[in-house]
Short mmCIF file of C-alpha atoms and ligand atoms in Angstrom, two decimals:
data_model
loop_
_atom_site.label_atom_id
_atom_site.label_comp_id
_atom_site.label_asym_id
_atom_site.label_seq_id
_atom_site.Cartn_x
_atom_site.Cartn_y
_atom_site.Cartn_z
CA MET A 1 -19.73 -8.86 18.08
CA ALA A 2 -16.41 -10.71 17.96
CA ARG A 3 -13.89 -9.63 15.39
CA TYR A 4 -12.41 -12.48 13.42
CA ALA A 5 -9.00 -13.06 11.90
CA TYR A 6 -8.11 -15.82 9.48
CA VAL A 7 -5.02 -17.77 10.57
CA ASN A 8 -3.78 -20.80 8.64
CA GLY A 9 -7.11 -22.36 7.80
CA ARG A 10 -9.24 -21.10 10.69
CA TYR A 11 -11.39 -18.10 11.50
CA VAL A 12 -10.40 -17.19 15.05
CA ASP A 13 -11.19 -14.51 17.59
CA HIS A 14 -8.91 -11.59 16.66
CA ARG A 15 -7.91 -11.03 20.31
CA HIS A 16 -6.42 -14.51 20.55
CA ALA A 17 -5.13 -14.92 16.99
CA SER A 18 -1.50 -15.98 16.97
CA VAL A 19 1.22 -17.65 14.94
CA HIS A 20 4.10 -19.88 15.96
CA ILE A 21 7.22 -18.21 17.40
CA GLU A 22 9.33 -19.78 14.65
CA ASP A 23 7.24 -18.41 11.82
CA ARG A 24 9.87 -17.06 9.40
CA GLY A 25 7.90 -13.86 8.99
CA TYR A 26 8.25 -13.18 12.69
CA GLN A 27 11.93 -14.13 12.95
CA LEU A 28 13.34 -13.11 9.55
CA ALA A 29 10.74 -10.89 7.87
CA ASP A 30 10.60 -13.69 5.28
CA GLY A 31 7.17 -12.88 3.92
CA VAL A 32 5.01 -10.60 1.81
CA TYR A 33 1.71 -8.81 2.24
CA GLU A 34 -1.07 -6.93 0.51
CA VAL A 35 -3.55 -4.30 1.60
CA VAL A 36 -6.79 -3.96 -0.36
CA GLY A 37 -9.12 -1.02 0.21
CA ILE A 38 -12.80 -1.76 0.84
CA ARG A 39 -15.53 0.67 -0.09
CA ASP A 40 -19.25 0.02 0.43
CA GLY A 41 -18.42 -3.64 1.03
CA LYS A 42 -16.53 -3.95 -2.27
CA LEU A 43 -12.87 -4.70 -2.89
CA ILE A 44 -11.05 -1.97 -4.82
CA ASP A 45 -8.82 -3.31 -7.61
CA GLU A 46 -8.87 -6.86 -6.23
CA THR A 47 -7.35 -8.47 -9.33
CA LEU A 48 -4.39 -6.10 -9.47
CA HIS A 49 -3.65 -6.58 -5.76
CA ILE A 50 -3.76 -10.36 -6.02
CA ASP A 51 -1.57 -10.20 -9.16
CA ARG A 52 0.97 -8.16 -7.19
CA LEU A 53 0.82 -10.68 -4.32
CA ASP A 54 1.52 -13.42 -6.86
CA ARG A 55 4.52 -11.49 -8.17
CA SER A 56 5.90 -10.84 -4.65
CA LEU A 57 5.56 -14.54 -3.80
CA LYS A 58 7.31 -15.58 -7.02
CA GLU A 59 10.18 -13.12 -6.48
CA LEU A 60 10.85 -14.70 -3.06
CA ARG A 61 10.08 -18.27 -4.19
CA ILE A 62 7.30 -18.66 -1.62
CA GLY A 63 4.43 -20.89 -2.74
CA TRP A 64 0.76 -19.96 -2.69
CA PRO A 65 -0.71 -20.97 0.70
CA VAL A 66 -4.14 -21.66 -0.86
CA ALA A 67 -5.49 -21.54 -4.41
CA ARG A 68 -6.11 -18.06 -5.73
CA SER A 69 -9.86 -18.61 -5.93
CA THR A 70 -9.86 -19.89 -2.34
CA LEU A 71 -8.13 -16.71 -1.21
CA GLY A 72 -10.95 -14.65 -2.74
CA PHE A 73 -13.48 -16.82 -0.91
CA ILE A 74 -11.67 -16.49 2.46
CA ILE A 75 -11.41 -12.70 2.12
CA ARG A 76 -15.14 -12.44 1.47
CA GLU A 77 -16.03 -14.77 4.32
CA LEU A 78 -13.89 -12.72 6.73
CA MET A 79 -15.47 -9.49 5.49
CA ARG A 80 -18.91 -11.02 6.02
CA ARG A 81 -18.07 -12.19 9.54
CA ASN A 82 -16.59 -8.79 10.44
CA ASN A 83 -19.40 -6.85 8.78
CA LEU A 84 -16.80 -4.88 6.84
CA ARG A 85 -18.26 -2.05 4.76
CA ASP A 86 -15.42 0.47 4.61
CA GLY A 87 -11.80 -0.08 5.51
CA LEU A 88 -9.19 -2.56 4.43
CA VAL A 89 -8.22 -6.20 4.18
CA TYR A 90 -4.66 -7.06 5.21
CA MET A 91 -3.20 -10.36 4.04
CA GLN A 92 0.22 -11.76 4.77
CA VAL A 93 1.99 -14.83 3.49
CA THR A 94 5.25 -16.01 5.06
CA ARG A 95 7.49 -18.88 4.07
CA GLY A 96 6.13 -20.76 7.06
CA VAL A 97 7.33 -22.27 10.33
CA ALA A 98 10.76 -23.89 10.45
CA ARG A 99 13.76 -24.23 12.75
CA ARG A 100 15.56 -20.89 12.56
CA ASP A 101 18.12 -20.74 9.76
CA HIS A 102 18.70 -17.94 7.28
CA ALA A 103 18.63 -20.33 4.33
CA PHE A 104 15.29 -21.68 3.11
CA PRO A 105 14.04 -24.80 4.96
CA THR A 106 15.30 -27.96 3.27
CA THR A 107 12.19 -29.96 4.13
CA PRO A 108 8.87 -28.78 2.68
CA VAL A 109 6.98 -26.24 4.78
CA THR A 110 3.51 -24.86 4.19
CA PRO A 111 3.45 -21.10 3.66
CA ALA A 112 1.53 -19.34 6.43
CA LEU A 113 -1.49 -17.19 5.62
CA VAL A 114 -2.92 -14.56 7.94
CA ILE A 115 -5.77 -12.23 6.99
CA THR A 116 -7.25 -9.42 9.07
CA THR A 117 -9.71 -6.65 8.34
CA LYS A 118 -9.96 -3.12 9.66
CA ASN A 119 -13.00 -0.86 9.67
CA THR A 120 -12.26 2.77 8.90
CA LYS A 121 -14.22 5.92 8.20
CA ARG A 122 -15.62 5.95 4.67
CA LEU A 123 -13.39 8.23 2.58
CA ASP A 124 -15.23 10.80 0.52
CA ALA A 125 -14.45 13.15 -2.33
CA ASP A 126 -13.56 15.99 0.05
CA PRO A 127 -9.80 15.70 0.61
CA GLY A 128 -9.82 17.71 3.84
CA PRO A 129 -7.11 20.27 4.57
CA GLY A 130 -4.20 18.31 3.10
CA ILE A 131 -1.19 16.85 4.90
CA ALA A 132 2.38 17.79 5.78
CA ILE A 133 5.38 15.76 4.59
CA LYS A 134 8.79 15.34 6.18
CA SER A 135 11.71 14.23 4.01
CA HIS A 136 13.91 11.37 5.16
CA PRO A 137 16.88 9.55 3.56
CA ASP A 138 15.85 6.42 1.67
CA ILE A 139 17.96 3.78 3.41
CA ARG A 140 16.08 0.74 2.07
CA TRP A 141 17.37 -2.22 0.04
CA GLU A 142 17.41 -2.57 -3.74
CA ARG A 143 14.21 -4.61 -4.12
CA CYS A 144 11.60 -2.11 -2.99
CA ASP A 145 9.39 -3.45 -5.83
CA ILE A 146 8.64 -6.51 -3.67
CA LYS A 147 5.97 -5.92 -1.05
CA THR A 148 7.76 -7.62 1.85
CA VAL A 149 6.96 -7.31 5.54
CA ALA A 150 10.56 -6.07 6.09
CA LEU A 151 9.45 -2.48 6.71
CA LEU A 152 11.84 -1.21 9.37
CA PRO A 153 13.27 1.71 7.31
CA ASN A 154 9.69 2.71 6.43
CA VAL A 155 8.70 2.47 10.10
CA LEU A 156 11.59 4.70 11.18
CA ALA A 157 10.89 7.26 8.47
CA LYS A 158 7.17 7.38 9.31
CA GLN A 159 7.96 7.77 13.01
CA ALA A 160 10.40 10.64 12.31
CA ALA A 161 7.67 12.32 10.24
CA ARG A 162 5.06 11.92 12.98
CA GLU A 163 7.47 13.25 15.63
CA SER A 164 7.99 16.37 13.50
CA GLY A 165 4.23 16.90 13.17
CA ALA A 166 4.05 15.60 9.59
CA TYR A 167 1.72 12.81 8.46
CA GLU A 168 3.92 11.05 5.92
CA ALA A 169 7.65 10.77 5.12
CA TRP A 170 9.02 11.19 1.60
CA LEU A 171 12.09 9.08 1.04
CA VAL A 172 14.97 10.78 -0.74
CA ASP A 173 17.71 8.87 -2.57
CA ASP A 174 21.41 9.80 -2.77
CA LYS A 175 20.75 11.94 -5.87
CA GLY A 176 18.26 14.11 -3.99
CA CYS A 177 15.27 12.54 -5.75
CA VAL A 178 12.05 11.56 -3.98
CA THR A 179 11.48 7.84 -4.47
CA GLU A 180 8.14 7.39 -2.67
CA GLY A 181 6.47 7.78 0.71
CA ALA A 182 6.97 5.45 3.68
CA SER A 183 3.68 3.74 2.75
CA THR A 184 2.44 5.73 -0.26
CA ASN A 185 3.50 6.83 -3.75
CA ALA A 186 4.57 10.46 -4.25
CA TRP A 187 3.30 12.82 -6.97
CA ILE A 188 3.73 16.46 -7.92
CA VAL A 189 2.00 18.84 -10.35
CA THR A 190 4.56 21.13 -11.98
CA ASN A 191 4.02 24.82 -12.68
CA ASP A 192 3.33 23.79 -16.31
CA GLY A 193 0.46 21.63 -15.08
CA GLU A 194 2.27 18.35 -15.72
CA LEU A 195 1.51 15.43 -13.44
CA VAL A 196 4.75 13.74 -12.35
CA THR A 197 5.46 10.56 -10.42
CA ARG A 198 8.61 8.47 -10.32
CA GLN A 199 8.94 5.62 -12.81
CA THR A 200 8.48 2.12 -11.42
CA ASP A 201 11.56 -0.06 -11.09
CA ASN A 202 13.32 -1.81 -8.20
CA GLY A 203 13.48 1.50 -6.33
CA ILE A 204 9.78 1.77 -5.44
CA LEU A 205 6.64 -0.26 -4.94
CA ALA A 206 4.42 -0.16 -8.02
CA GLY A 207 1.32 1.11 -6.21
CA ILE A 208 -2.03 -0.18 -7.40
CA THR A 209 -3.64 3.19 -6.65
CA ARG A 210 -0.83 4.82 -8.64
CA HIS A 211 -1.64 2.52 -11.56
CA SER A 212 -5.38 3.21 -11.51
CA LEU A 213 -4.84 6.95 -11.10
CA LYS A 214 -2.59 6.94 -14.16
CA THR A 215 -5.48 5.52 -16.18
CA LEU A 216 -7.87 8.12 -14.74
CA ALA A 217 -5.43 10.96 -15.44
CA ASN A 218 -5.20 9.82 -19.06
CA SER A 219 -8.96 9.78 -19.44
CA MET A 220 -9.04 13.29 -17.94
CA GLN A 221 -6.52 14.35 -20.60
CA LEU A 222 -4.00 15.49 -18.01
CA LYS A 223 -0.36 15.69 -19.09
CA PHE A 224 1.36 12.85 -17.28
CA VAL A 225 5.01 11.86 -17.09
CA GLU A 226 6.93 9.22 -15.14
CA ARG A 227 10.38 10.48 -14.20
CA PRO A 228 12.49 11.18 -11.13
CA PHE A 229 11.90 14.50 -9.36
CA THR A 230 14.02 16.09 -6.67
CA LEU A 231 12.90 17.21 -3.25
CA ALA A 232 13.76 20.79 -4.29
CA GLU A 233 11.46 20.49 -7.32
CA ALA A 234 8.66 19.13 -5.14
CA LYS A 235 8.95 22.06 -2.76
CA LYS A 236 8.59 24.48 -5.71
CA ALA A 237 5.79 22.50 -7.39
CA LYS A 238 2.29 23.86 -7.87
CA GLU A 239 0.72 20.89 -6.10
CA ALA A 240 1.73 17.60 -4.53
CA PHE A 241 -0.14 14.56 -3.30
CA ILE A 242 0.20 10.94 -2.18
CA THR A 243 -1.63 7.79 -3.26
CA SER A 244 -2.29 4.44 -1.59
CA ALA A 245 -5.04 1.88 -1.17
CA THR A 246 -6.03 3.37 2.17
CA SER A 247 -5.47 7.11 1.58
CA PHE A 248 -6.72 7.19 -2.06
CA VAL A 249 -5.47 10.59 -3.27
CA THR A 250 -4.44 12.85 -0.40
CA PRO A 251 -3.13 16.36 -1.12
CA VAL A 252 0.19 17.53 0.32
CA VAL A 253 0.25 21.17 1.39
CA LYS A 254 3.61 21.35 3.19
CA ILE A 255 7.03 19.73 2.73
CA ASP A 256 9.63 20.16 5.50
CA GLY A 257 7.69 23.14 6.81
CA GLU A 258 7.54 24.91 3.40
CA ALA A 259 4.19 25.54 1.75
CA VAL A 260 3.58 23.76 -1.56
CA GLY A 261 2.04 26.25 -4.03
CA ASP A 262 -0.22 28.55 -2.03
CA GLY A 263 -0.24 26.09 0.87
CA LYS A 264 -3.82 24.99 0.13
CA VAL A 265 -5.29 21.92 -1.51
CA GLY A 266 -4.85 22.36 -5.27
CA PRO A 267 -7.48 21.85 -8.01
CA THR A 268 -5.71 18.93 -9.72
CA ALA A 269 -5.38 16.84 -6.56
CA ARG A 270 -8.98 17.68 -5.71
CA ARG A 271 -10.25 16.55 -9.13
CA LEU A 272 -8.15 13.39 -9.10
CA ARG A 273 -9.48 12.44 -5.69
CA GLU A 274 -13.05 12.97 -6.88
CA GLU A 275 -12.40 10.75 -9.90
CA TYR A 276 -10.70 8.11 -7.79
CA VAL A 277 -13.58 8.01 -5.29
CA ARG A 278 -15.97 7.58 -8.22
CA PHE A 279 -13.80 4.79 -9.60
CA ALA A 280 -13.43 3.07 -6.18
CA SER A 281 -17.20 3.01 -5.77
CA GLN A 282 -17.49 0.70 -8.78
CA GLY A 283 -15.50 -2.21 -7.26
CA GLU A 284 -16.45 -5.87 -7.34
CA ALA A 285 -19.48 -6.62 -5.19
CA VAL A 286 -19.20 -9.08 -2.33
CA THR A 287 -21.81 -11.78 -2.75
N1 PMP B 1 4.76 2.54 -1.58
C1 PMP B 1 4.87 1.85 -0.42
C2 PMP B 1 6.24 1.70 0.18
C3 PMP B 1 3.75 1.28 0.20
O1 PMP B 1 3.87 0.57 1.33
C4 PMP B 1 2.47 1.47 -0.40
C5 PMP B 1 1.24 0.92 0.27
N2 PMP B 1 1.08 -0.44 0.00
C6 PMP B 1 2.40 2.20 -1.60
C7 PMP B 1 3.55 2.71 -2.16
C8 PMP B 1 1.07 2.41 -2.29
O2 PMP B 1 0.64 1.21 -2.89
P1 PMP B 1 -0.91 0.90 -3.11
O3 PMP B 1 -1.45 2.02 -3.95
O4 PMP B 1 -0.92 -0.40 -3.81
O5 PMP B 1 -1.54 0.87 -1.75
#
C-alpha cells in the first residue's frame, strides 16, 4: 500500500513528495513544526499541540496555511490513508516560497504546509532497561520556546550522544544547569523524592508531554518543583527520565557513563510511565 504525504493541498505518494527549492524552510529554516503522538489510532493531546503550533506561528509572524479545523481534518484523512494506528504525525509550516532574501517577502506568499505520518511500535507501560545520556553544551539561540525547524545544534548534540553510545543528549548551559534534551525534556527525582524539571521560559521548549505529566504527578500526590538543576545534581539524583510525544516517559539509568541511583529503572519513572500510557490511551478518537 502506498504511503501518503500531504503537501500544500494534495495527498501525494510519499516517495515523490517534494517542495520547491526556494521554500524558505529549506533555505533559511524559516518555519515551525509539531509532532503529535498517535496511540490506537488516536491523537494524544491534539489541542495542546495545535495551540503550541499557533503560538510558534504567531511568534514568527507566519500565517495559518489552512483553517485550524481543516488541519484537524487533513491529519485524520492522512492517518486514514496511511492506516496509522501507533506512531506519530509530523506537521511543518514554513513562510512559503519566495526569491531568497533574509527579510520577509514583501509580496504576499502562502505559508507551506507539509504533513507526514510514521508508524512505530506501540509503546507500553514497560519502560525497558532505560537509556544512557551524554551531556553536551547548549549552544542554541535565545528563543528555544519556539518550535522551529532550525535544529542544527540539537542535531549535533544528538549525533555526539549516539557516537558515544548514549541515546539522548542533555544540553548544559553556561551555569552548568541542564536545560533539556536534544529532542526531549529532562527530569530528575531527588534523594528526597522530589520531582524536578526546569521551569519553562525562552531557554527550553514547553513540552506537551511535560505539561500532561505535571498534571498526572499532581494527581499522584508527588512532590513536584520547577527549577534549574545542574548536571552534577542529576548525576547524584535518585532517578532521572526524559519526556516527549514519541518517547512518553523514558527512564535514564546513566549520565556520561555514571550510573544514576542504582543504575536501574527507578520506581517513580516506572509509575509515571504507567500513568502516562493510561492517559495516552484516552485520546480523541479518529472518526
Ligand atoms: N524539547 C525539545 C527540544 C524537543 O524537540 C521536544 C520534542 N518536540 C521536547 C522538548 C518535548 O516536547 P513534547 O513533549 O511536546 O514532544
